Every structure is written in C-alpha cells, then in structure tokens.
PDB file of C-alpha atoms in Angstrom:
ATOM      1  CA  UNK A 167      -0.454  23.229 -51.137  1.00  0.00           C
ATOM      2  CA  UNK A 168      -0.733  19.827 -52.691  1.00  0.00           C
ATOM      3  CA  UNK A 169      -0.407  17.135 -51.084  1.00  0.00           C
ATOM      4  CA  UNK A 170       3.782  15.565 -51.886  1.00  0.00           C
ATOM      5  CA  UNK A 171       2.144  11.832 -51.909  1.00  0.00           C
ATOM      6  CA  UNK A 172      -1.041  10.231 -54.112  1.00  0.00           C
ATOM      7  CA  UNK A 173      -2.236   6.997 -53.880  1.00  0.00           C
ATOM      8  CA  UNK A 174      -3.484   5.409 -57.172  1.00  0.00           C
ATOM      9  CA  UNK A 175      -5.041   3.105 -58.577  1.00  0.00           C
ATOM     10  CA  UNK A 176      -2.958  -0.450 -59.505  1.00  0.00           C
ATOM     11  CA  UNK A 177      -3.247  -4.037 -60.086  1.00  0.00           C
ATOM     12  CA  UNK A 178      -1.132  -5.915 -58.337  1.00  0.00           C
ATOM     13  CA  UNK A 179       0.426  -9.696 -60.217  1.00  0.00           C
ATOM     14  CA  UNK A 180       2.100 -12.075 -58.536  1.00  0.00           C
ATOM     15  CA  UNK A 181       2.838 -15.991 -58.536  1.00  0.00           C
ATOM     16  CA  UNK A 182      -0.014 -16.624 -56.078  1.00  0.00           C
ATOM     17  CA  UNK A 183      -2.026 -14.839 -58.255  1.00  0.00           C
ATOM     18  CA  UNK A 184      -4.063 -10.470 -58.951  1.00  0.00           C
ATOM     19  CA  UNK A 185      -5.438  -8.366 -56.732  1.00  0.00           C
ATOM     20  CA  UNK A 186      -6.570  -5.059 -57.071  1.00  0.00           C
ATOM     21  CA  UNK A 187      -5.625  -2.154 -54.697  1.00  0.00           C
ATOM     22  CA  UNK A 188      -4.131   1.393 -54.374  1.00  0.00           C
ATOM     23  CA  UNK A 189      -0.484   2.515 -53.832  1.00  0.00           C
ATOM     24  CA  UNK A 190       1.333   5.521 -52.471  1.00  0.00           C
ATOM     25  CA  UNK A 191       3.771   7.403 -55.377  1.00  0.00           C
ATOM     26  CA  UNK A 192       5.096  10.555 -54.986  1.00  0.00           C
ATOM     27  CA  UNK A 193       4.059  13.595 -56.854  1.00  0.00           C
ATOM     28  CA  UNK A 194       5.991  15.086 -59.290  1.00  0.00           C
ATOM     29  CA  UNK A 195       5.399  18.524 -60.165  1.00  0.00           C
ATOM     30  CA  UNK A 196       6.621  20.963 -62.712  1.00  0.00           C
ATOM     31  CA  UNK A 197       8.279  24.132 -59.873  1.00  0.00           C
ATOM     32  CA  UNK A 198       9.336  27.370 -61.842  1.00  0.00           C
ATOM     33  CA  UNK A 199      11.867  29.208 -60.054  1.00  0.00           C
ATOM     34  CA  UNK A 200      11.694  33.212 -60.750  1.00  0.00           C
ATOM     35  CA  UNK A 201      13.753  36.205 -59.543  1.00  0.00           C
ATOM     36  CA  UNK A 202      12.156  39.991 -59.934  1.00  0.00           C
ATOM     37  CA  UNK A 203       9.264  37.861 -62.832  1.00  0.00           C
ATOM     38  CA  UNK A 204      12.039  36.620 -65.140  1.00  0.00           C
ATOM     39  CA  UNK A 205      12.317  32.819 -64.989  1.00  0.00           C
ATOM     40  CA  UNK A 206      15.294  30.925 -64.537  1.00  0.00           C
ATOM     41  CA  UNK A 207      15.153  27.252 -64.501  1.00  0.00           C
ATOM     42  CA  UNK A 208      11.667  24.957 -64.148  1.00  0.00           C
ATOM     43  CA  UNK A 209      12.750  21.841 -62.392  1.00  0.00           C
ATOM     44  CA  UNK A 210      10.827  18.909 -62.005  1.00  0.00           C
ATOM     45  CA  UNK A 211      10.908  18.317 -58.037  1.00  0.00           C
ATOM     46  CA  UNK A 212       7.754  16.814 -55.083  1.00  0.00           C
ATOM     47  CA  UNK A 213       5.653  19.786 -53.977  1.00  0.00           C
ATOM     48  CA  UNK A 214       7.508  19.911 -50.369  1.00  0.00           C
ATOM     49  CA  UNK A 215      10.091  21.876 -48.507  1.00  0.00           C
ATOM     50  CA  UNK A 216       9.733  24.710 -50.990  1.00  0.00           C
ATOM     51  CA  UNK A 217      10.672  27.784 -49.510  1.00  0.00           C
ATOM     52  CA  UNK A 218      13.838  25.559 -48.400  1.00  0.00           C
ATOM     53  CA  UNK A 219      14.672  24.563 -52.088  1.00  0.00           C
ATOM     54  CA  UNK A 220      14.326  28.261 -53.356  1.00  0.00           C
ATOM     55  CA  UNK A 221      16.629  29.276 -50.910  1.00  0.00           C
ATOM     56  CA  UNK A 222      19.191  26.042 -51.400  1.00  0.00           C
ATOM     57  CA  UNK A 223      18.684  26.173 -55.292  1.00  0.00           C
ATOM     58  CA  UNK A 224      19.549  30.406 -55.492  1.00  0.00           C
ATOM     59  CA  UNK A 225      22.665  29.709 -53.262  1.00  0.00           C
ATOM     60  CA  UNK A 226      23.870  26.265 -54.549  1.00  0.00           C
ATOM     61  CA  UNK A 227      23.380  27.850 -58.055  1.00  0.00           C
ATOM     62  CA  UNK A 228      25.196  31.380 -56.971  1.00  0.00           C
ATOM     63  CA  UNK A 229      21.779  32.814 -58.001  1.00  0.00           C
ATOM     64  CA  UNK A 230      21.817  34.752 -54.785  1.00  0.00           C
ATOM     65  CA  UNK A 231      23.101  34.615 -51.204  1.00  0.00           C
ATOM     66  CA  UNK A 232      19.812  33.897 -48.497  1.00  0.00           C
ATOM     67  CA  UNK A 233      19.886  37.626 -47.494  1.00  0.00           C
ATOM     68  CA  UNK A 234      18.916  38.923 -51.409  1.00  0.00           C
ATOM     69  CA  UNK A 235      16.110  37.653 -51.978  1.00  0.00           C
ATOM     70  CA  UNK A 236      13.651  40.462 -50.448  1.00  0.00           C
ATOM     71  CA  UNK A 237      10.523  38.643 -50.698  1.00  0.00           C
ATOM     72  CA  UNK A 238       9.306  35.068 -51.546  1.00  0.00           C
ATOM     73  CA  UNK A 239       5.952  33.916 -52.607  1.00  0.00           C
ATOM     74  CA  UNK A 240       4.829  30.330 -53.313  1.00  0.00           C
ATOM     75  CA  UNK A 241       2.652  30.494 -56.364  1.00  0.00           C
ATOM     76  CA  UNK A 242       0.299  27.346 -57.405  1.00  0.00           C
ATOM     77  CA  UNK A 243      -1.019  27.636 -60.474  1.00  0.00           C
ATOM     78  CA  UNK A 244      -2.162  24.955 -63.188  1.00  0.00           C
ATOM     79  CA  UNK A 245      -0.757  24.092 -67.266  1.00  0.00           C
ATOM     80  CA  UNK A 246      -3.259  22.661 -69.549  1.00  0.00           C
ATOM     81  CA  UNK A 247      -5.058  21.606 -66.259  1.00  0.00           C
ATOM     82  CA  UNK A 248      -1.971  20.120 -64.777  1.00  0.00           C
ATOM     83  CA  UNK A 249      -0.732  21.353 -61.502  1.00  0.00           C
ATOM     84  CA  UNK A 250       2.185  23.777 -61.369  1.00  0.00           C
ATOM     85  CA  UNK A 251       4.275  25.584 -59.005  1.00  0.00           C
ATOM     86  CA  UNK A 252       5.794  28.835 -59.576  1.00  0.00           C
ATOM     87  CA  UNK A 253       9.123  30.309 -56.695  1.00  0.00           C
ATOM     88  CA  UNK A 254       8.546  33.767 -57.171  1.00  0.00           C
ATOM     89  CA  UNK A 255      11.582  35.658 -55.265  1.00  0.00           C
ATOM     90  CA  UNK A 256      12.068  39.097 -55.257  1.00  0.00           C
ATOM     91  CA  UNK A 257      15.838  40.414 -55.016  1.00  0.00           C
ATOM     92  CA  UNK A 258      17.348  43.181 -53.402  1.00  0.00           C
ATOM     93  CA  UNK A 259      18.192  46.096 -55.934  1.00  0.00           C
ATOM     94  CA  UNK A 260      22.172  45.452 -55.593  1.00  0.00           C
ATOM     95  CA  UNK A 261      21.986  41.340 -55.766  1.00  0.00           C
ATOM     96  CA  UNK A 262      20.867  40.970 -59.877  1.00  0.00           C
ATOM     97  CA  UNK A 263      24.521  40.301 -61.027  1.00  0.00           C
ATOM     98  CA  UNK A 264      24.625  36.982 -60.188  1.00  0.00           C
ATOM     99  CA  UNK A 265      21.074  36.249 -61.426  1.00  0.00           C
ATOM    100  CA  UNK A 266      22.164  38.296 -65.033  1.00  0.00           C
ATOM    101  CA  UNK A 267      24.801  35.928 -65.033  1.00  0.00           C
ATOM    102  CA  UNK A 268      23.654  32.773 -64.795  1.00  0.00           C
ATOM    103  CA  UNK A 269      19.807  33.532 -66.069  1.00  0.00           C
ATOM    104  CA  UNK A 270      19.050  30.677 -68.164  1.00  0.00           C
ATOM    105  CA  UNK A 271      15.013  29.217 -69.233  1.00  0.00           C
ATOM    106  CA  UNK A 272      15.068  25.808 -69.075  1.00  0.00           C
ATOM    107  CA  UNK A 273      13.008  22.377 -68.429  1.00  0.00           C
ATOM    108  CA  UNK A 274      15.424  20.290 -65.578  1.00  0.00           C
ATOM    109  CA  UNK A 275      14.357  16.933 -65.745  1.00  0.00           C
ATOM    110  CA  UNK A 276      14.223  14.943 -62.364  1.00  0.00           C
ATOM    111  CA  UNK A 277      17.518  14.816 -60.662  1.00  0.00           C
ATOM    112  CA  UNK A 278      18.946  17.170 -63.310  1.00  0.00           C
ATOM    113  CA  UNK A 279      22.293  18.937 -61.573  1.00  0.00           C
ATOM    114  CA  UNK A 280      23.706  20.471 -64.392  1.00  0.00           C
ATOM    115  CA  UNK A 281      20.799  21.139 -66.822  1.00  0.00           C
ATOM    116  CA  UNK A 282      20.957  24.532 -69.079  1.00  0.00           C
ATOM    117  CA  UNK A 283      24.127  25.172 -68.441  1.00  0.00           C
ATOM    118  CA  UNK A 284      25.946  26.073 -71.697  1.00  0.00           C
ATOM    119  CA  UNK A 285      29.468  26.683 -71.109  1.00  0.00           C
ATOM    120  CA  UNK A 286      32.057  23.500 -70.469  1.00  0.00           C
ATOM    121  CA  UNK A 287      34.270  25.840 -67.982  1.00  0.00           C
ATOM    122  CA  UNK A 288      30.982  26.492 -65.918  1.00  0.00           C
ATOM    123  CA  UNK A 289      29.580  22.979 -65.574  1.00  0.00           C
ATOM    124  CA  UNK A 290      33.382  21.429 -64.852  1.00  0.00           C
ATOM    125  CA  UNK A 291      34.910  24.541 -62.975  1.00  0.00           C
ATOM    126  CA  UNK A 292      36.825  23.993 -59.137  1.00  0.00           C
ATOM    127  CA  UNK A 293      34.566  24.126 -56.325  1.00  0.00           C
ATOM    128  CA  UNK A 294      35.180  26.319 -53.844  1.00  0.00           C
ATOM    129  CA  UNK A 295      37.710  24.346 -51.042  1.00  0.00           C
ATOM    130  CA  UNK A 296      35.619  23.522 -47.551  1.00  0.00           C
ATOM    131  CA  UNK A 297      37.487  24.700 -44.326  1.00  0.00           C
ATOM    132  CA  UNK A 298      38.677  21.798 -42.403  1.00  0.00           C
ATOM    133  CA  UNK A 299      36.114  20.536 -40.732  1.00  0.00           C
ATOM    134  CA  UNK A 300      35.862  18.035 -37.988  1.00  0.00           C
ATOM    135  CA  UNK A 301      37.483  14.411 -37.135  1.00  0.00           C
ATOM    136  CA  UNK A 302      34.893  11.669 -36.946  1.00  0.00           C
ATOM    137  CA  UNK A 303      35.115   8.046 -35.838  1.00  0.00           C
ATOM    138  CA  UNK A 304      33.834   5.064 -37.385  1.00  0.00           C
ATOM    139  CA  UNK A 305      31.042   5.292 -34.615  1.00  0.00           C
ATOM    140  CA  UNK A 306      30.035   8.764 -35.455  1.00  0.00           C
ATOM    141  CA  UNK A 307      30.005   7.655 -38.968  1.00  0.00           C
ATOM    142  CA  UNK A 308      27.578   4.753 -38.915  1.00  0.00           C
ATOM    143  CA  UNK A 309      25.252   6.506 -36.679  1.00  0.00           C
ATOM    144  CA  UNK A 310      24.900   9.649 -38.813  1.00  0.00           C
ATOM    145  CA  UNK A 311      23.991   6.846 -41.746  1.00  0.00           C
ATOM    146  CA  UNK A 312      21.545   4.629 -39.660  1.00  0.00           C
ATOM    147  CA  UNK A 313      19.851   8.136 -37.984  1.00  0.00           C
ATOM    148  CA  UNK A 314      18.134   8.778 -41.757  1.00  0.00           C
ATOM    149  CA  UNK A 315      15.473   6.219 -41.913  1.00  0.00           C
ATOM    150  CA  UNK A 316      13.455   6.981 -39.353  1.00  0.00           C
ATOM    151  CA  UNK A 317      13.132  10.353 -41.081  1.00  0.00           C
ATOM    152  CA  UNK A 318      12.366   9.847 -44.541  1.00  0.00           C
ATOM    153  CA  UNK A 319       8.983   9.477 -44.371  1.00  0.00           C
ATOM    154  CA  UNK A 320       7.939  10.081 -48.053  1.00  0.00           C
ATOM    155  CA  UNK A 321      10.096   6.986 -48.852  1.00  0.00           C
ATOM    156  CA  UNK A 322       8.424   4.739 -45.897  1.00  0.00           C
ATOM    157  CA  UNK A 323       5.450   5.583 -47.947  1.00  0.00           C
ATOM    158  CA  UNK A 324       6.431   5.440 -51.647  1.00  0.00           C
ATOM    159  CA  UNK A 325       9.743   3.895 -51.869  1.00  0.00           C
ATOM    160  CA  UNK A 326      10.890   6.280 -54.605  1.00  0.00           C
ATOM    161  CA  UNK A 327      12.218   9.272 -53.331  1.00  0.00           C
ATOM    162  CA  UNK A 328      15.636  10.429 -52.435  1.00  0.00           C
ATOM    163  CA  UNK A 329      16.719  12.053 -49.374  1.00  0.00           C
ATOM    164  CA  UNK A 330      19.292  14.670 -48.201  1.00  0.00           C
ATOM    165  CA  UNK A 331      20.090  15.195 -44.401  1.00  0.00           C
ATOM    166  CA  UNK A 332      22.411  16.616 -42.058  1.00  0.00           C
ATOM    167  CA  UNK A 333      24.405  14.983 -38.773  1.00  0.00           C
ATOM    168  CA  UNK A 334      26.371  16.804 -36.063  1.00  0.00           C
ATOM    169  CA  UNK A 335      27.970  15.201 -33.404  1.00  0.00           C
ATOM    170  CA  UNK A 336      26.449  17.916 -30.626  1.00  0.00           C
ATOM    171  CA  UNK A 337      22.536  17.901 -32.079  1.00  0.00           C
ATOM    172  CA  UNK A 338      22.046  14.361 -33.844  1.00  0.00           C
ATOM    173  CA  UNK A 339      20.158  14.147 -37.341  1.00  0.00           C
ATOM    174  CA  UNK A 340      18.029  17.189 -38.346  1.00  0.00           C
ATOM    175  CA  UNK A 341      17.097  18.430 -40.653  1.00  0.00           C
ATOM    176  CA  UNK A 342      16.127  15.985 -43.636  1.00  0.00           C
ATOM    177  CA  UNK A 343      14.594  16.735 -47.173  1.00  0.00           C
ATOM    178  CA  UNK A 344      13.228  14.269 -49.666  1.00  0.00           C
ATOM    179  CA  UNK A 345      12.514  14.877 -53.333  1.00  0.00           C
ATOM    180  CA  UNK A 346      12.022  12.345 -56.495  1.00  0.00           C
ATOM    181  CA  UNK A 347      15.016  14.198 -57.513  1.00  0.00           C
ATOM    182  CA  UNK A 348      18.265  13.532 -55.319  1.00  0.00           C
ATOM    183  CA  UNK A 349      20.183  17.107 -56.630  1.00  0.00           C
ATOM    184  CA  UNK A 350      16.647  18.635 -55.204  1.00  0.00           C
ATOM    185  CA  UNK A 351      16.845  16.960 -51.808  1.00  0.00           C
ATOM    186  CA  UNK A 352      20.003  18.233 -51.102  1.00  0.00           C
ATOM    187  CA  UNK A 353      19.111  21.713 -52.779  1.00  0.00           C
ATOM    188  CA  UNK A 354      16.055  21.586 -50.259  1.00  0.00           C
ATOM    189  CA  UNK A 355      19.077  20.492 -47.365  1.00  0.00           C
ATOM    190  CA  UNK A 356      20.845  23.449 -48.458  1.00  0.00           C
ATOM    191  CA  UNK A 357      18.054  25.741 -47.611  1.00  0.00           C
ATOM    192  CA  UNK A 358      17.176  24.698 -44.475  1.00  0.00           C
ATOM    193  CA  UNK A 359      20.199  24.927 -43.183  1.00  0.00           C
ATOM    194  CA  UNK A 360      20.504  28.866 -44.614  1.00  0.00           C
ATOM    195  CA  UNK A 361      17.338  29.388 -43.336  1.00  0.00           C
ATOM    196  CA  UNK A 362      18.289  27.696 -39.966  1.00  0.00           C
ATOM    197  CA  UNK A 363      21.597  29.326 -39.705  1.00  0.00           C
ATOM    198  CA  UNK A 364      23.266  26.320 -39.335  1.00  0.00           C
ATOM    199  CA  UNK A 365      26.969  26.213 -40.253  1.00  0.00           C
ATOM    200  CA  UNK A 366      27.539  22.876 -42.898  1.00  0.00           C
ATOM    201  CA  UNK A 367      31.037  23.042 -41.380  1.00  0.00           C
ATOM    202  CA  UNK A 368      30.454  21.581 -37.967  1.00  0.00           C
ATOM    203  CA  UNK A 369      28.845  18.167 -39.427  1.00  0.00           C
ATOM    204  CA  UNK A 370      27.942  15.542 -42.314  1.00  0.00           C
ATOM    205  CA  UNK A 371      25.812  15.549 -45.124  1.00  0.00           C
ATOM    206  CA  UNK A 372      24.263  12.097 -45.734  1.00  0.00           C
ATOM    207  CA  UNK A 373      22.855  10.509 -48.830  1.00  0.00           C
ATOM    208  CA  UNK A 374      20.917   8.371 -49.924  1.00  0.00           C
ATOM    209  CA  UNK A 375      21.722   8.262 -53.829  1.00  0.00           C
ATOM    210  CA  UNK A 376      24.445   8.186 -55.753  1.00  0.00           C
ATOM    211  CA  UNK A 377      27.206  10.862 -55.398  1.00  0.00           C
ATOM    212  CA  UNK A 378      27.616  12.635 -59.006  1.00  0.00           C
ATOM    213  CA  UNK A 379      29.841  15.897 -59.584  1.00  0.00           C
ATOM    214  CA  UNK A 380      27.555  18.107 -59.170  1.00  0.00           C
ATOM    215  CA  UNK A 381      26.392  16.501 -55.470  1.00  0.00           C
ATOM    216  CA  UNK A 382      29.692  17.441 -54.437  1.00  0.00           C
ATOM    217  CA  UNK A 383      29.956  20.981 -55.934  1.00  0.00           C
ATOM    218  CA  UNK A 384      26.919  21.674 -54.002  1.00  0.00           C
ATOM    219  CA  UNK A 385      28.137  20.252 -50.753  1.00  0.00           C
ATOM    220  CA  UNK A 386      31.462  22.461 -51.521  1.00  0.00           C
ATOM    221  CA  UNK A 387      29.042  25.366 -52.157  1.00  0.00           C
ATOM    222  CA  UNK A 388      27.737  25.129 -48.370  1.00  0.00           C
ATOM    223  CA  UNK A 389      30.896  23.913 -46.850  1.00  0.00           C
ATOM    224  CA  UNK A 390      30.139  21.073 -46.362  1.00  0.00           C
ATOM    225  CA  UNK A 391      33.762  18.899 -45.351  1.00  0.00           C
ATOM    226  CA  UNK A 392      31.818  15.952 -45.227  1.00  0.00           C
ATOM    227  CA  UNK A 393      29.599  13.575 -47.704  1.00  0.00           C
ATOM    228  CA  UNK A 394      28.617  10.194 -46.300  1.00  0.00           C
ATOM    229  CA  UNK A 395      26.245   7.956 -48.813  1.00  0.00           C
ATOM    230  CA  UNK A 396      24.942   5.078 -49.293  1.00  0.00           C
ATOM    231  CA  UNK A 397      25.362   4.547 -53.274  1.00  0.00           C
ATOM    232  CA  UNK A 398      28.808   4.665 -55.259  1.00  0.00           C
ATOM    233  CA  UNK A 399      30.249   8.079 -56.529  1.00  0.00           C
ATOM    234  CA  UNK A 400      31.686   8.456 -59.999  1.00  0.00           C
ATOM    235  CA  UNK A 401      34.672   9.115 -60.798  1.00  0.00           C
ATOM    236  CA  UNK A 402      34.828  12.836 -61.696  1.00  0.00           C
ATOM    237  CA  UNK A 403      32.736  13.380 -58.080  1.00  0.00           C
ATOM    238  CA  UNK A 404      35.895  11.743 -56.941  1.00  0.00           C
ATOM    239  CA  UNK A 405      38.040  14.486 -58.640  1.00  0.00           C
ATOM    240  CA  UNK A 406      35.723  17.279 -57.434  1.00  0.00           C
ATOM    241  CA  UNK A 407      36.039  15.984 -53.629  1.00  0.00           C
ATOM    242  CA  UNK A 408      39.535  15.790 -53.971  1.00  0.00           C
ATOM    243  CA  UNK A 409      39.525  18.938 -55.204  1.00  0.00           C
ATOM    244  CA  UNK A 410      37.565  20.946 -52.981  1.00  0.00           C
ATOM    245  CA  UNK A 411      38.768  19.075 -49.865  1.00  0.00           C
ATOM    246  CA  UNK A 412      35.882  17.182 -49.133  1.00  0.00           C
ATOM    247  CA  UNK A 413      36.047  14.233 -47.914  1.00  0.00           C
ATOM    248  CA  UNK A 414      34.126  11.630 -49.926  1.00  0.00           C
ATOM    249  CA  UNK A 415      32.281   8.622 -47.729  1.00  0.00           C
ATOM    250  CA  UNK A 416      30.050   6.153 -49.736  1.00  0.00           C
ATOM    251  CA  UNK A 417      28.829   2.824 -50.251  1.00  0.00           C
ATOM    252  CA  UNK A 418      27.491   3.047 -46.666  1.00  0.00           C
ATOM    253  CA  UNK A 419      26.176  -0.424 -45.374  1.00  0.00           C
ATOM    254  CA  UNK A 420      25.405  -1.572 -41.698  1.00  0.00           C
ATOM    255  CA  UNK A 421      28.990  -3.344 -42.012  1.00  0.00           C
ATOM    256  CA  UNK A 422      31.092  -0.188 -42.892  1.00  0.00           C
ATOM    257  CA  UNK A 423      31.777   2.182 -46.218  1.00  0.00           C
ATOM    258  CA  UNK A 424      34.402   3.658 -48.188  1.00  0.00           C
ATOM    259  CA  UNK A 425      36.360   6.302 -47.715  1.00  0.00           C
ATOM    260  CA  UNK A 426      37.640   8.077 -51.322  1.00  0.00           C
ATOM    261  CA  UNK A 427      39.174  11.421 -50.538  1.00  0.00           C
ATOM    262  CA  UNK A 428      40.533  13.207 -47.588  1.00  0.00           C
ATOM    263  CA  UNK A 429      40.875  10.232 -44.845  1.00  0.00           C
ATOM    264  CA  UNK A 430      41.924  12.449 -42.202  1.00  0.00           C
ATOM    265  CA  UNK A 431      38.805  13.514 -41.051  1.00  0.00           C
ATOM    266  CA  UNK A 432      38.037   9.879 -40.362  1.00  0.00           C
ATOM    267  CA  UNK A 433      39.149   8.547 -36.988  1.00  0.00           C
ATOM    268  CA  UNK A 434      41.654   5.340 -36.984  1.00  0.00           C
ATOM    269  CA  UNK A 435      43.475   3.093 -38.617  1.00  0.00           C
ATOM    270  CA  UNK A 436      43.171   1.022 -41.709  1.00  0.00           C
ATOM    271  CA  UNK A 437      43.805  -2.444 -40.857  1.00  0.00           C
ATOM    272  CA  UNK A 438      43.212  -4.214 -44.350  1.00  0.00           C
ATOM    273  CA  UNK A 439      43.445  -3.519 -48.015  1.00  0.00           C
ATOM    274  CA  UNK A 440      40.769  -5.060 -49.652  1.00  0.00           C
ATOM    275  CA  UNK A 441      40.268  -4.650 -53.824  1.00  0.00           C
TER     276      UNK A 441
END
C-alpha cells in the first residue's frame, strides 16, 4: 500500500535568506468506494486506515450496517499513471436496499460531507437522537482534548491533516484516524470503532477541525452523545446537535471551551457569562 506521507522537493524563502530542502505532505489519493462492482462515491481521502473508512463511510452513509458487507478487498490500481484506490465490498444478498437507495457516482472533493447528494430533505433531514450518554467534568474534558497530539502522527509530520479520535473515561484515548479530509477522519473513527465493537455511547469524539452539519450527523449516526473540538461549529451544526441531543463542545484551548448544546452532560457550574 502506498505510503500516506511523501517528502518533496521545495525551496525554502525567508528574511535571512533560501535554502533548498525536502518536506513531508500528505498524500492525497483518489479512493473509489464499490458495493457488489457498482460504484458509489470516489472521495478524495490519504491512503490509510482503509478498511476502517469503508466500514465508517457504508454506516455513516446508511450504505450498510458492518455485518453486510460479506467481503472486502483493497484494490490499488493506477489512472493515467496516477495512483488510485478502489473499496471493493461485497454485500450480503438481503442488505442492497440501502445501497439502491442512496447509489450515487460521484467525485467528493477533500473534506466533502455532503457531496452527490441530490435531494434538500436528504442532505438537511433529523439525525437520529443519541441515548444519554455520560456526565463529564471539566477535567475529563480537557484531558480527552490534550490526549490527541501525541497521536496524530501524520500531522507531527506534515502539518496538514485532520484528525478524528475517541476518549472514554475507563480506557483513555484510542483509537485515532487522520485524513487530509476531516469528514474522512471521522468516517475512518467510525469504522474502527464498528470494527472494534466499541459502543460511541460510553465516551467523546474529539476534533480537530471545524464542526459542520454533517460532522454532527455522523457523530449522531454512531451515537455518539458527545463532540469536543478544537475549531468553531456553524450554526446549522448547532441546530443538528440540538437536535439529535448531542452535546456540542468546541473551541477547545488549554484554558477551557464552549459548550453549545446539551450542558448537562458537562459537570458544574457556570460561574460567568462572558459575550
């Protein structure tokens, strides 16, 4: 499998003056997911953690549940001599419904959440509502935050890739997925946990980007009560927490965040108002 990092080439310019030199970046590679050889969606996403983001894409996307798809094979392959990767899944004779539903062919550009889809009612429908989850301190909080770094190691590397990862209070961090696209780290999340048969229920999901609506239907597609990141949300991932119960952390720094929706999973008392 290709390597998910390539160093390159690069002149380097600064005040004290050029130098010449190489530099990590990710890969970014065209992935082609398929179900029984037709293709659904061809995402552009770093050539890691596959058989985690098939399995996190086909639920997240109600493709299929993680017991459906019958067989899996990671395909390389090249396109006018540029490399390729085709998820070639194999479903179950009684799981194709939700596949004839939602089949679409379509180019995602990087971080695309929402791409293809052709109907407003689909792309803006309720998420399903979370259970309800566990309390969690301020404490708990920040360390389920701070616990990512050490664990992104793409990013150490190339400073350009997003991350996805999951904290309980009983196990710590673990596991983590990176991706150039942030909807395909926490796609790649998603399947690891499946595959893991860990329950999104009984912890936090933790990002590193932005929080957009469809980052929060696909935490409310694995249950997850939780969100905790770093960047802002917008204002219709607002809505869609609120809506499906989650509750909504973000604009995590080493002095504290913001909590949007649902503050009763989060231990104590506000002692401020602050614009």
């Amino acid at each position: 499998m290709a390597s998910p990092v390539a160093r390159v080439p690069r002149s380097v310019w600064r005040q004290a003056g050029s130098s010449e030199g190489a530099r990590a970046v990710p890969e970014e590679t065209a992935v082609a997911f398929t179900y029984d050889t037709a293709t659904y969606a061809v995402m552009m996403a770093t050539p890691s953690d596959l058989e985690d983001f098939a399995y996190g894409l086909s639920f997240t996307e109600g493709v299929a549940q993680p017991d459906a798809i019958k067989q899996l094979e990671v395909v390389e392959d090249t396109v006018d001599g540029i490399p390729a990767i085709e998820l070639r899944m194999w479903l179950h004779a009684d799981a194709g419904t939700g596949f004839a539903e939602r089949r679409r062919s379509h180019v995602g550009p990087t971080g695309c959440g929402l791409c293809g889809i052709e109907s407003l009612t689909e792309a803006l429908k309720a998420p399903p509502r979370v259970g309800k989850g566990r309390i969690y301190s301020f404490e708990q909080i920040m360390q389920a935050v701070e616990a990512m770094s050490p664990h992104q190691t793409l990013n150490h590397e190339t400073r350009a890739v997003h991350a996805a990862g999951f904290w309980s209070a009983q196990d710590g961090i673990g596991p983590v997925r990176e991706d150039v696209g942030r909807h395909n780290a926490l796609d790649k999340l998603a399947g690891a946990l499946l595959r893991q048969g860990r329950d999104a229920a009984d912890g936090i999901v933790v990002l590193t980007s932005r929080v957009s609506v469809e980052m929060v239907q696909k935490a409310a597609a694995i249950g997850a009560p939780v969100i905790a990141a770093v960047s802002a949300p917008t204002a219709l991932a607002i809505r869609m927490a609120e809506a499906a119960g989650i509750t909504l952390i973000a604009i995590a720094r080493k002095d504290g965040f913001e909590v949007f929706t649902h503050r009763d999973r989060v231990q104590g008392e506000r002692t401020s108002d602050v614009a």
